[in-house]
Structures are given as structure tokens and as C-alpha cells.
């Protein structure tokens, strides 16, 4: 173990080589949450200092430039590389970390796609193992139409600047699942809470239904022959929450 303020290196391989130590891994986790806006970042560091400790804020601030220099699509994979080290921490520490992650993500009163993805993936990766819940019957595709309306609406709206393009992508994906009749695209108010509730129900479907849902989401994303950062982050998070493998597009 070394000083978490020790130089992490300037590239992703350099960083990965140094995050096997839990102290460094925690520092990288905090840094992954820091905003580019200096005013918001200052509030996050103040919150981190009071909620977890001044040393944690010092580490995050010192590492910010190195982590911020990474390509946006490297951020969530880097988070997942932190799991083995972070899981070695006591349960109480992990619970405190997850509470701080949620607070830091919402310090400006908003939740971006990236912040949502990081918070949900961190919870998936660091929460204590629990016995699988007793499952009732698996939900069928037609029972999930309203939930999938939410999932596809959020994915396409967050993945496009133009609402017309979002509607086209929504229809292209949803018609793979519901070729005759399907719910219309809708702008989702409080999208993060709505997405949480919808995905909790989709997770009750069979593996075959989940696979079909992910394939249809990929169709939506692929309509414009590009993969935006928001689309990649949401798709990774959706697959994790519904316990479905990442598709080849990722």
C-alpha cells in the first residue's frame, strides 16, 4: 500500500496499475465524481471533507486533472476496475462510501446520466451480497410495455439533442418488441426515479425477454450509426441492473 496522493500516472494503464490498493481506489472513486464546473467541484470537495474526511477531499482534488483527462467512455470501465480493491474494505466503510457517492452526485440538485450510471453501478458493485429474493412468476413482454416505454424513452431522449431524432430512435427500437401496437414515446419527468422503477420490473422478466430488450435497445442506439457517451453509459447501467450481459456494441 502506498500514499493515495502518490502520482497515479497520466494514462489509463498507469492508473489501473496503481488501484489495487483500497486507499488509492477510494481516491479514484471520489475523483470520478468530481464535476468540471469549478464551483460545483468546490462544493463536492467541501461535502467530501465534512462527510468522509479532509484527507479524502485532498486526494480527490490532487488527482482530478489526471482522471479528467481520460476519455469519457473510459470512466465507467475504470470504476469497475476499482471493485476488487473496494470490496476488501469493511462493510461499514462501503456503506459510507455509497452514501457519499449519492450525495456527491446530487450536490448541485441535478443528476446527469453519468452520475446516475456511476451511482447505480457503484451500488451494484459494492453493496453487500444478499440472498436472491424469492422470485414469483416471470413477467411477460406484454406486461412490461409501460415499463419499456419508460426505458426506451429515457435512453433515446438522453441520447439525442433533437427530440424528433429521439422519437425516431424510440420507434425503431420499440417496434422490434411490439411490431403491431406499442406505447408512444414520452418525455419522462424525474427520469432517474422512473427508470429505477421500470428496470426493477424488467429485471423480473426471463433471460430471453431481457436479451430481446437489450437487442432492441441496441437497435434504437444504432439508428444513427453512432454511439453517444450518454447512450453507452445508460446501456451499461441498464444491462447491469437487469442482470444481462453487455451486447457486442459495447
Coordinates of C-alpha atoms in Angstrom, one line a residue:
X1 CA 0.0 0.0 0.0
X2 CA 1.2 3.5 -0.8
X3 CA 0.2 7.0 -0.2
X4 CA -3.0 7.6 -2.2
X5 CA -1.6 11.0 -3.2
X6 CA 1.2 9.3 -5.0
X7 CA 1.2 10.0 -8.7
X8 CA -1.3 7.8 -10.5
X9 CA 0.2 8.2 -13.9
X10 CA -1.2 10.0 -16.9
X11 CA -2.8 7.1 -18.9
X12 CA -5.4 4.6 -18.1
X13 CA -2.9 1.7 -17.9
X14 CA -0.8 3.7 -15.4
X15 CA -3.9 4.3 -13.3
X16 CA -5.1 0.7 -13.4
X17 CA -1.7 -0.5 -12.3
X18 CA -2.0 1.5 -9.1
X19 CA -5.6 1.0 -7.9
X20 CA -5.1 -2.5 -6.3
X21 CA -4.7 -0.7 -3.0
X22 CA -8.1 0.2 -1.4
X23 CA -6.9 3.7 -0.4
X24 CA -6.0 4.6 -3.9
X25 CA -9.1 3.0 -5.3
X26 CA -11.3 5.1 -3.0
X27 CA -9.5 8.2 -4.1
X28 CA -10.1 7.4 -7.7
X29 CA -13.8 6.8 -7.0
X30 CA -14.2 10.2 -5.5
X31 CA -12.3 11.8 -8.4
X32 CA -14.6 10.1 -10.9
X33 CA -17.5 12.0 -9.4
X34 CA -15.9 15.5 -9.5
X35 CA -17.6 18.0 -11.8
X36 CA -15.8 20.0 -14.5
X37 CA -17.6 23.2 -13.2
X38 CA -15.1 24.6 -10.6
X39 CA -18.0 26.0 -8.4
X40 CA -19.7 22.6 -8.2
X41 CA -16.5 20.8 -7.8
X42 CA -15.6 23.1 -4.8
X43 CA -19.0 22.2 -3.2
X44 CA -18.3 18.5 -3.8
X45 CA -14.9 18.7 -2.1
X46 CA -16.4 20.6 0.8
X47 CA -19.1 17.9 1.2
X48 CA -16.5 15.1 0.9
X49 CA -14.3 16.7 3.6
X50 CA -17.2 17.0 6.1
X51 CA -18.9 13.7 5.3
X52 CA -15.9 11.4 4.9
X53 CA -12.8 13.4 5.9
X54 CA -10.5 16.2 4.8
X55 CA -7.9 13.7 3.6
X56 CA -10.3 12.2 1.1
X57 CA -11.1 15.6 -0.3
X58 CA -7.3 16.3 -0.6
X59 CA -6.8 13.1 -2.5
X60 CA -9.7 13.7 -4.9
X61 CA -8.5 17.3 -5.6
X62 CA -4.9 16.2 -6.2
X63 CA -6.0 13.5 -8.7
X64 CA -8.7 15.5 -10.6
X65 CA -6.5 16.5 -13.5
X66 CA -5.4 13.0 -14.3
X67 CA -8.8 11.4 -14.1
X68 CA -10.5 14.3 -16.0
X69 CA -8.0 13.8 -18.9
X70 CA -9.4 10.3 -19.6
X71 CA -11.8 9.8 -22.5
X72 CA -15.4 9.9 -21.1
X73 CA -16.0 6.3 -22.3
X74 CA -13.1 5.1 -20.1
X75 CA -14.7 6.4 -16.9
X76 CA -17.2 3.6 -16.1
X77 CA -14.9 0.8 -17.1
X78 CA -12.3 2.3 -14.7
X79 CA -15.0 2.3 -11.9
X80 CA -15.4 -1.4 -12.5
X81 CA -11.7 -2.0 -12.1
X82 CA -11.9 -0.5 -8.6
X83 CA -14.3 -3.1 -7.4
X84 CA -11.8 -5.8 -6.3
X85 CA -9.9 -3.3 -4.1
X86 CA -13.0 -1.6 -2.8
X87 CA -14.7 -4.9 -1.9
X88 CA -11.8 -5.6 0.5
X89 CA -13.0 -2.7 2.7
X90 CA -15.2 -3.4 5.7
X91 CA -18.9 -3.4 5.0
X92 CA -19.4 -0.2 7.2
X93 CA -16.9 1.6 5.0
X94 CA -18.5 0.5 1.8
X95 CA -21.9 1.7 3.0
X96 CA -20.5 5.0 4.0
X97 CA -18.8 5.3 0.6
X98 CA -22.1 4.6 -1.3
X99 CA -24.0 7.2 0.8
X100 CA -21.3 9.7 -0.1
X101 CA -21.4 8.8 -3.8
X102 CA -25.1 9.5 -3.9
X103 CA -24.7 12.9 -2.0
X104 CA -21.8 14.0 -4.2
X105 CA -23.7 13.1 -7.4
X106 CA -26.6 15.3 -6.3
X107 CA -24.7 18.2 -4.8
X108 CA -25.9 20.6 -7.5
X109 CA -29.5 19.5 -7.3
X110 CA -29.3 17.6 -10.6
X111 CA -28.4 14.1 -11.7
X112 CA -26.6 13.7 -15.0
X113 CA -26.7 10.4 -17.0
X114 CA -23.1 9.8 -16.0
X115 CA -23.8 10.5 -12.3
X116 CA -26.8 8.2 -12.4
X117 CA -24.8 5.5 -14.1
X118 CA -21.8 5.8 -11.7
X119 CA -24.0 5.7 -8.6
X120 CA -26.1 2.7 -9.7
X121 CA -23.0 0.8 -10.9
X122 CA -21.2 1.5 -7.7
X123 CA -24.2 0.3 -5.7
X124 CA -24.2 -2.9 -7.8
X125 CA -20.5 -3.5 -7.3
X126 CA -20.1 -2.6 -3.7
X127 CA -23.3 -3.5 -1.9
X128 CA -23.1 -6.5 0.4
X129 CA -24.1 -9.8 -1.1
X130 CA -27.7 -10.7 -0.3
X131 CA -29.6 -13.9 -1.0
X132 CA -31.5 -13.7 -4.2
X133 CA -35.1 -12.7 -3.5
X134 CA -37.8 -15.4 -3.8
X135 CA -39.0 -14.8 -7.3
X136 CA -42.6 -15.0 -8.4
X137 CA -43.5 -15.8 -11.9
X138 CA -41.5 -14.1 -14.6
X139 CA -43.1 -11.1 -16.2
X140 CA -44.0 -11.5 -19.9
X141 CA -43.1 -8.9 -22.5
X142 CA -46.6 -7.5 -22.9
X143 CA -46.8 -6.9 -19.2
X144 CA -43.7 -4.7 -19.4
X145 CA -45.0 -2.4 -22.2
X146 CA -45.3 0.6 -19.9
X147 CA -42.0 0.0 -18.2
X148 CA -40.2 -0.4 -21.6
X149 CA -41.9 2.8 -22.7
X150 CA -40.0 4.5 -19.9
X151 CA -36.7 2.7 -20.5
X152 CA -36.7 3.4 -24.3
X153 CA -37.9 7.0 -23.8
X154 CA -35.2 7.8 -21.3
X155 CA -32.5 6.2 -23.4
X156 CA -33.4 7.9 -26.6
X157 CA -34.2 11.3 -25.1
X158 CA -30.9 11.4 -23.1
X159 CA -29.0 10.1 -26.1
X160 CA -30.2 12.8 -28.6
X161 CA -30.2 16.6 -28.6
X162 CA -33.1 16.6 -31.1
X163 CA -36.5 15.4 -29.9
X164 CA -37.5 14.3 -33.4
X165 CA -34.5 12.0 -33.6
X166 CA -35.2 10.7 -30.2
X167 CA -38.8 9.8 -31.3
X168 CA -37.4 8.0 -34.4
X169 CA -34.9 6.0 -32.4
X170 CA -37.6 5.1 -29.8
X171 CA -40.0 3.8 -32.5
X172 CA -37.2 1.9 -34.3
X173 CA -36.3 0.1 -31.1
X174 CA -39.7 -0.5 -29.6
X175 CA -41.1 -1.9 -32.9
X176 CA -38.6 -4.8 -32.5
X177 CA -40.5 -5.8 -29.4
X178 CA -44.0 -4.6 -30.2
X179 CA -44.4 -4.7 -34.0
X180 CA -48.2 -4.0 -34.1
X181 CA -49.0 -1.7 -31.2
X182 CA -46.8 0.0 -28.7
X183 CA -46.9 2.9 -26.2
X184 CA -45.9 6.3 -27.7
X185 CA -42.6 8.0 -26.9
X186 CA -42.9 10.4 -23.9
X187 CA -40.6 12.8 -22.2
X188 CA -40.1 11.3 -18.7
X189 CA -40.3 13.7 -15.8
X190 CA -37.9 12.7 -12.9
X191 CA -36.3 10.2 -15.3
X192 CA -33.9 8.6 -12.8
X193 CA -36.6 7.5 -10.4
X194 CA -38.8 6.4 -13.2
X195 CA -36.0 4.4 -14.8
X196 CA -35.2 2.8 -11.4
X197 CA -38.8 1.6 -11.1
X198 CA -39.1 0.4 -14.7
X199 CA -35.8 -1.5 -14.6
X200 CA -36.8 -3.2 -11.3
X201 CA -39.8 -4.7 -13.2
X202 CA -37.8 -5.6 -16.3
X203 CA -35.4 -7.5 -14.1
X204 CA -38.3 -9.8 -13.3
X205 CA -38.6 -11.0 -16.9
X206 CA -37.0 -14.2 -18.2
X207 CA -33.4 -14.1 -19.6
X208 CA -34.8 -14.5 -23.1
X209 CA -37.0 -11.4 -22.7
X210 CA -34.2 -9.4 -21.2
X211 CA -31.9 -10.4 -24.2
X212 CA -34.6 -9.3 -26.6
X213 CA -34.9 -5.9 -24.7
X214 CA -31.2 -5.3 -24.9
X215 CA -31.1 -6.2 -28.6
X216 CA -34.0 -3.7 -29.2
X217 CA -32.1 -1.0 -27.2
X218 CA -29.1 -1.6 -29.5
X219 CA -31.4 -1.1 -32.5
X220 CA -32.5 2.3 -31.1
X221 CA -28.9 3.3 -30.5
X222 CA -27.7 2.1 -33.9
X223 CA -30.3 4.0 -35.9
X224 CA -28.0 7.0 -36.5
X225 CA -24.9 4.8 -36.8
X226 CA -23.3 6.3 -33.7
X227 CA -22.9 5.6 -30.0
X228 CA -23.1 8.7 -27.8
X229 CA -21.4 8.7 -24.4
X230 CA -24.8 9.0 -22.7
X231 CA -26.2 6.0 -24.7
X232 CA -23.1 3.9 -23.7
X233 CA -23.4 4.9 -20.1
X234 CA -27.1 4.1 -19.9
X235 CA -26.9 0.9 -21.8
X236 CA -24.1 -0.4 -19.5
X237 CA -26.2 0.5 -16.4
X238 CA -29.4 -1.0 -17.8
X239 CA -27.6 -4.3 -18.5
X240 CA -26.1 -4.3 -15.0
X241 CA -29.4 -3.6 -13.3
X242 CA -31.4 -6.3 -15.2
X243 CA -28.5 -8.8 -15.0
X244 CA -28.0 -9.1 -18.7
X245 CA -24.6 -9.4 -20.5
X246 CA -23.3 -6.3 -22.3
X247 CA -24.0 -6.5 -26.1
X248 CA -21.2 -6.5 -28.6
X249 CA -21.7 -2.8 -29.4
X250 CA -20.0 -2.1 -26.1

